[in-house]
XYZ file of N, CA, C and O in Angstrom:
404
model
N -9.488 28.825 12.976
C -9.126 27.419 13.072
C -8.346 27.026 11.827
O -8.818 27.172 10.708
N -7.161 26.525 12.006
C -6.313 26.135 10.880
C -6.744 24.777 10.351
O -7.070 23.872 11.111
N -6.740 24.651 9.041
C -7.078 23.383 8.404
C -5.790 22.592 8.225
O -4.827 23.080 7.650
N -5.779 21.386 8.760
C -4.602 20.536 8.636
C -4.702 19.732 7.348
O -5.713 19.094 7.082
N -3.655 19.797 6.554
C -3.622 19.034 5.321
C -2.729 17.820 5.508
O -1.587 17.936 5.949
N -3.271 16.671 5.205
C -2.481 15.451 5.272
C -1.643 15.337 4.014
O -2.087 15.727 2.938
N -0.460 14.774 4.141
C 0.307 14.513 2.930
C -0.500 13.575 2.029
O -1.268 12.739 2.527
N -0.329 13.703 0.732
C -1.107 12.907 -0.218
C -0.953 11.410 0.038
O -1.908 10.656 -0.026
N 0.264 10.974 0.393
C 0.495 9.545 0.600
C -0.285 9.023 1.800
O -0.666 7.869 1.845
N -0.546 9.893 2.756
C -1.233 9.463 3.970
C -2.755 9.545 3.822
O -3.484 8.753 4.420
N -3.218 10.455 3.005
C -4.652 10.651 2.839
C -5.332 9.417 2.243
O -6.501 9.156 2.531
N -4.603 8.640 1.459
C -5.186 7.465 0.822
C -5.164 6.210 1.671
O -5.662 5.172 1.248
N -4.608 6.292 2.865
C -4.506 5.110 3.716
C -5.762 4.926 4.560
O -6.448 5.878 4.909
N -6.011 3.679 4.910
C -7.131 3.366 5.789
C -6.747 3.724 7.219
O -5.572 3.808 7.559
N -7.754 3.925 8.066
C -7.513 4.308 9.462
C -6.625 3.285 10.183
O -5.748 3.634 10.970
N -6.832 2.011 9.882
C -6.036 0.944 10.496
C -4.556 1.074 10.121
O -3.676 0.831 10.942
N -4.285 1.468 8.864
C -2.902 1.664 8.411
C -2.245 2.830 9.145
O -1.091 2.757 9.547
N -3.000 3.919 9.316
C -2.475 5.092 10.019
C -2.171 4.736 11.469
O -1.138 5.137 12.022
N -3.051 3.948 12.083
C -2.826 3.501 13.453
C -1.553 2.659 13.543
O -0.765 2.802 14.483
N -1.339 1.788 12.566
C -0.131 0.953 12.538
C 1.110 1.833 12.442
O 2.096 1.607 13.151
N 1.073 2.846 11.577
C 2.212 3.759 11.423
C 2.504 4.462 12.745
O 3.664 4.575 13.160
N 1.452 4.934 13.420
C 1.629 5.623 14.695
C 2.283 4.699 15.724
O 3.245 5.083 16.393
N 1.788 3.472 15.824
C 2.369 2.518 16.769
C 3.815 2.200 16.406
O 4.661 2.066 17.286
N 4.089 2.090 15.123
C 5.440 1.801 14.644
C 6.397 2.924 15.040
O 7.497 2.673 15.540
N 5.963 4.151 14.874
C 6.793 5.308 15.247
C 7.008 5.333 16.760
O 8.129 5.523 17.240
N 5.936 5.137 17.523
C 6.050 5.138 18.978
C 6.917 3.991 19.496
O 7.505 4.082 20.567
N 7.009 2.910 18.709
C 7.868 1.779 19.081
C 9.285 1.969 18.534
O 10.083 1.039 18.552
N 9.580 3.167 18.062
C 10.888 3.502 17.492
C 11.291 2.553 16.361
O 12.455 2.225 16.190
N 10.302 2.093 15.616
C 10.577 1.236 14.471
C 10.933 -0.193 14.828
O 11.428 -0.937 13.987
N 10.669 -0.600 16.047
C 11.011 -1.954 16.480
C 9.930 -2.949 16.044
O 8.819 -2.939 16.570
N 10.281 -3.790 15.084
C 9.331 -4.799 14.637
C 9.064 -5.827 15.737
O 7.958 -6.350 15.842
N 10.059 -6.076 16.568
C 9.895 -7.008 17.678
C 8.841 -6.478 18.653
O 7.960 -7.213 19.101
N 8.920 -5.188 18.953
C 7.932 -4.587 19.858
C 6.541 -4.567 19.222
O 5.543 -4.819 19.880
N 6.496 -4.306 17.925
C 5.210 -4.303 17.213
C 4.584 -5.700 17.247
O 3.378 -5.829 17.446
N 5.403 -6.712 17.052
C 4.902 -8.090 17.094
C 4.293 -8.391 18.466
O 3.230 -9.014 18.555
N 4.958 -7.927 19.523
C 4.445 -8.144 20.875
C 3.119 -7.396 21.084
O 2.178 -7.948 21.668
N 3.023 -6.156 20.583
C 1.793 -5.372 20.740
C 0.612 -6.027 20.037
O -0.496 -6.037 20.553
N 0.859 -6.566 18.843
C -0.213 -7.175 18.060
C -0.408 -8.659 18.376
O -1.357 -9.267 17.903
N 0.527 -9.238 19.143
C 0.419 -10.650 19.477
C 0.612 -11.560 18.275
O -0.067 -12.581 18.152
N 1.516 -11.167 17.394
C 1.810 -11.946 16.184
C 3.320 -12.155 16.073
O 4.084 -11.627 16.867
N 3.721 -12.880 15.058
C 5.146 -13.132 14.855
C 5.822 -11.964 14.142
O 5.165 -11.154 13.478
N 7.133 -11.912 14.267
C 7.941 -10.899 13.588
C 7.689 -10.910 12.076
O 7.462 -9.846 11.488
N 7.705 -12.097 11.406
C 7.459 -12.095 9.954
C 6.089 -11.535 9.580
O 5.937 -10.913 8.524
N 5.099 -11.726 10.440
C 3.763 -11.182 10.164
C 3.793 -9.658 10.170
O 3.207 -9.008 9.300
N 4.499 -9.080 11.126
C 4.628 -7.624 11.197
C 5.421 -7.125 9.990
O 5.078 -6.118 9.379
N 6.479 -7.838 9.628
C 7.303 -7.454 8.476
C 6.465 -7.451 7.202
O 6.551 -6.534 6.382
N 5.609 -8.458 7.022
C 4.737 -8.535 5.855
C 3.762 -7.359 5.833
O 3.549 -6.735 4.789
N 3.199 -7.046 6.989
C 2.263 -5.916 7.062
C 2.969 -4.608 6.723
O 2.438 -3.758 6.007
N 4.172 -4.432 7.220
C 4.947 -3.235 6.925
C 5.271 -3.157 5.433
O 5.153 -2.093 4.818
N 5.640 -4.279 4.831
C 5.926 -4.306 3.390
C 4.702 -3.916 2.567
O 4.797 -3.164 1.609
N 3.536 -4.411 2.965
C 2.293 -4.051 2.246
C 1.970 -2.566 2.410
O 1.500 -1.917 1.492
N 2.238 -2.046 3.576
C 2.006 -0.632 3.827
C 2.939 0.227 2.966
O 2.523 1.237 2.399
N 4.178 -0.204 2.844
C 5.133 0.502 1.985
C 4.637 0.495 0.538
O 4.687 1.515 -0.153
N 4.106 -0.642 0.091
C 3.562 -0.723 -1.272
C 2.392 0.238 -1.452
O 2.275 0.896 -2.491
N 1.522 0.326 -0.453
C 0.384 1.247 -0.544
C 0.860 2.690 -0.676
O 0.308 3.470 -1.449
N 1.871 3.038 0.094
C 2.391 4.404 0.044
C 2.999 4.692 -1.319
O 2.798 5.765 -1.897
N 3.711 3.727 -1.869
C 4.309 3.905 -3.199
C 3.264 4.020 -4.296
O 3.503 4.610 -5.343
N 2.083 3.467 -4.061
C 1.007 3.538 -5.044
C 0.575 4.970 -5.334
O 0.096 5.267 -6.419
N 0.731 5.837 -4.367
C 0.327 7.230 -4.542
C 1.045 7.844 -5.746
O 0.456 8.569 -6.528
N 2.310 7.511 -5.912
C 3.062 8.013 -7.056
C 2.471 7.496 -8.355
O 2.361 8.237 -9.329
N 2.072 6.225 -8.386
C 1.471 5.646 -9.581
C 0.129 6.284 -9.898
O -0.241 6.425 -11.059
N -0.607 6.654 -8.862
C -1.924 7.255 -9.064
C -1.818 8.533 -9.881
O -2.622 8.770 -10.776
N -0.806 9.324 -9.596
C -0.620 10.567 -10.346
C -0.292 10.261 -11.803
O -0.745 10.954 -12.705
N 0.500 9.226 -12.037
C 0.910 8.887 -13.397
C -0.233 8.244 -14.176
O -0.469 8.591 -15.328
N -0.949 7.300 -13.593
C -2.044 6.625 -14.283
C -3.022 6.044 -13.260
O -2.762 4.993 -12.674
N -4.138 6.710 -13.060
C -5.103 6.278 -12.051
C -5.646 4.864 -12.280
O -5.895 4.136 -11.330
N -5.817 4.440 -13.533
C -6.342 3.102 -13.825
C -5.379 2.033 -13.309
O -5.784 1.108 -12.608
N -4.109 2.170 -13.644
C -3.108 1.192 -13.212
C -3.005 1.188 -11.688
O -2.915 0.130 -11.068
N -3.052 2.357 -11.087
C -2.992 2.437 -9.626
C -4.180 1.723 -8.991
O -4.026 1.040 -7.977
N -5.356 1.852 -9.588
C -6.550 1.187 -9.061
C -6.396 -0.324 -9.135
O -6.713 -1.035 -8.170
N -5.900 -0.827 -10.260
C -5.688 -2.265 -10.418
C -4.683 -2.767 -9.362
O -4.905 -3.784 -8.710
N -3.591 -2.031 -9.193
C -2.586 -2.432 -8.200
C -3.173 -2.405 -6.792
O -2.903 -3.285 -5.976
N -3.973 -1.387 -6.494
C -4.586 -1.276 -5.168
C -5.522 -2.461 -4.915
O -5.527 -3.033 -3.822
N -6.308 -2.835 -5.917
C -7.209 -3.983 -5.768
C -6.421 -5.265 -5.504
O -6.813 -6.083 -4.666
N -5.297 -5.421 -6.184
C -4.456 -6.609 -5.974
C -3.837 -6.595 -4.576
O -3.800 -7.634 -3.902
N -3.368 -5.443 -4.134
C -2.763 -5.347 -2.804
C -3.776 -5.618 -1.700
O -3.446 -6.181 -0.664
N -5.009 -5.205 -1.926
C -6.056 -5.423 -0.925
C -6.727 -6.786 -1.088
O -7.766 -7.049 -0.485
N -6.127 -7.620 -1.953
C -6.588 -8.981 -2.199
C -8.027 -9.048 -2.688
O -8.754 -9.988 -2.407
N -8.445 -8.048 -3.435
C -9.761 -8.057 -4.060
C -9.641 -8.519 -5.517
O -10.634 -8.701 -6.199
N -8.396 -8.699 -5.950
C -8.088 -9.130 -7.305
C -6.779 -9.903 -7.225
O -5.843 -9.457 -6.560
N -6.724 -11.091 -7.864
C -5.480 -11.852 -7.754
C -4.387 -11.202 -8.613
O -4.663 -10.489 -9.577
N -3.143 -11.444 -8.219
C -1.997 -10.790 -8.838
C -1.878 -11.109 -10.323
O -1.584 -10.220 -11.130
N -2.113 -12.347 -10.719
C -2.009 -12.719 -12.137
C -3.026 -11.962 -12.987
O -2.704 -11.476 -14.072
N -4.253 -11.849 -12.494
C -5.282 -11.099 -13.214
C -4.899 -9.626 -13.312
O -5.072 -9.000 -14.352
N -4.364 -9.073 -12.230
C -3.934 -7.669 -12.241
C -2.865 -7.446 -13.309
O -2.921 -6.468 -14.059
N -1.899 -8.346 -13.391
C -0.840 -8.218 -14.396
C -1.407 -8.264 -15.803
O -0.993 -7.492 -16.674
N -2.362 -9.160 -16.033
C -2.982 -9.267 -17.359
C -3.734 -7.986 -17.701
O -3.608 -7.448 -18.808
N -4.521 -7.470 -16.743
C -5.280 -6.237 -16.999
C -4.353 -5.063 -17.313
O -4.617 -4.286 -18.239
N -3.279 -4.938 -16.563
C -2.339 -3.833 -16.792
C -1.652 -3.988 -18.137
O -1.527 -3.016 -18.901
N -1.234 -5.214 -18.474
C -0.572 -5.451 -19.761
C -1.502 -5.133 -20.924
O -1.099 -4.478 -21.904
N -2.760 -5.572 -20.831
C -3.727 -5.302 -21.906
C -4.041 -3.807 -22.009
O -4.187 -3.265 -23.107
N -4.141 -3.154 -20.879
C -4.391 -1.715 -20.868
C -3.244 -0.964 -21.543
O -3.462 -0.098 -22.383
N -2.013 -1.351 -21.190
C -0.855 -0.693 -21.799
C -0.789 -0.979 -23.288
O -0.441 -0.092 -24.075
N -1.119 -2.210 -23.667
C -1.100 -2.569 -25.082
C -2.133 -1.732 -25.852
O -1.850 -1.237 -26.937
N -3.299 -1.530 -25.260
C -4.350 -0.755 -25.928
C -3.974 0.714 -26.065
O -4.452 1.407 -26.936
N -3.074 1.159 -25.191
C -2.616 2.556 -25.246
C -1.306 2.687 -26.007
O -0.717 3.764 -26.034
N -0.818 1.566 -26.565
C 0.414 1.607 -27.326
C 1.663 1.696 -26.486
O 2.710 2.135 -26.944
N 1.568 1.287 -25.225
C 2.713 1.307 -24.330
C 3.279 -0.093 -24.224
O 2.580 -1.082 -24.406
N 4.563 -0.192 -23.891
C 5.182 -1.484 -23.691
C 4.779 -2.034 -22.343
O 4.729 -1.307 -21.353
N 4.493 -3.334 -22.297
C 4.145 -3.979 -21.037
C 5.407 -4.103 -20.177
O 6.495 -4.227 -20.705
N 5.242 -4.100 -18.831
C 6.408 -4.187 -17.940
C 7.112 -5.523 -18.060
O 6.599 -6.508 -18.360
């Protein structure tokens, strides 16, 4: 039995995100069709897609600095407000002698 390895960017996603990606691919990338499937507006689907893109990009940050990636992930999942996340990252970088973004 062959072991299937998920790409690193996909392994960190929630099951709901993977389902959204599958539906998006099956809809040939049509946001209009996705909106109809979910019963929401086009901008709502666009926002969800943008957040998913941010989650995927976070994987790159995780390799560079897991602490910063965790803070960003908490902010994206709305478990931490964006202003607080920026302050935590800036203070962390300052403590490590790095320039704040």
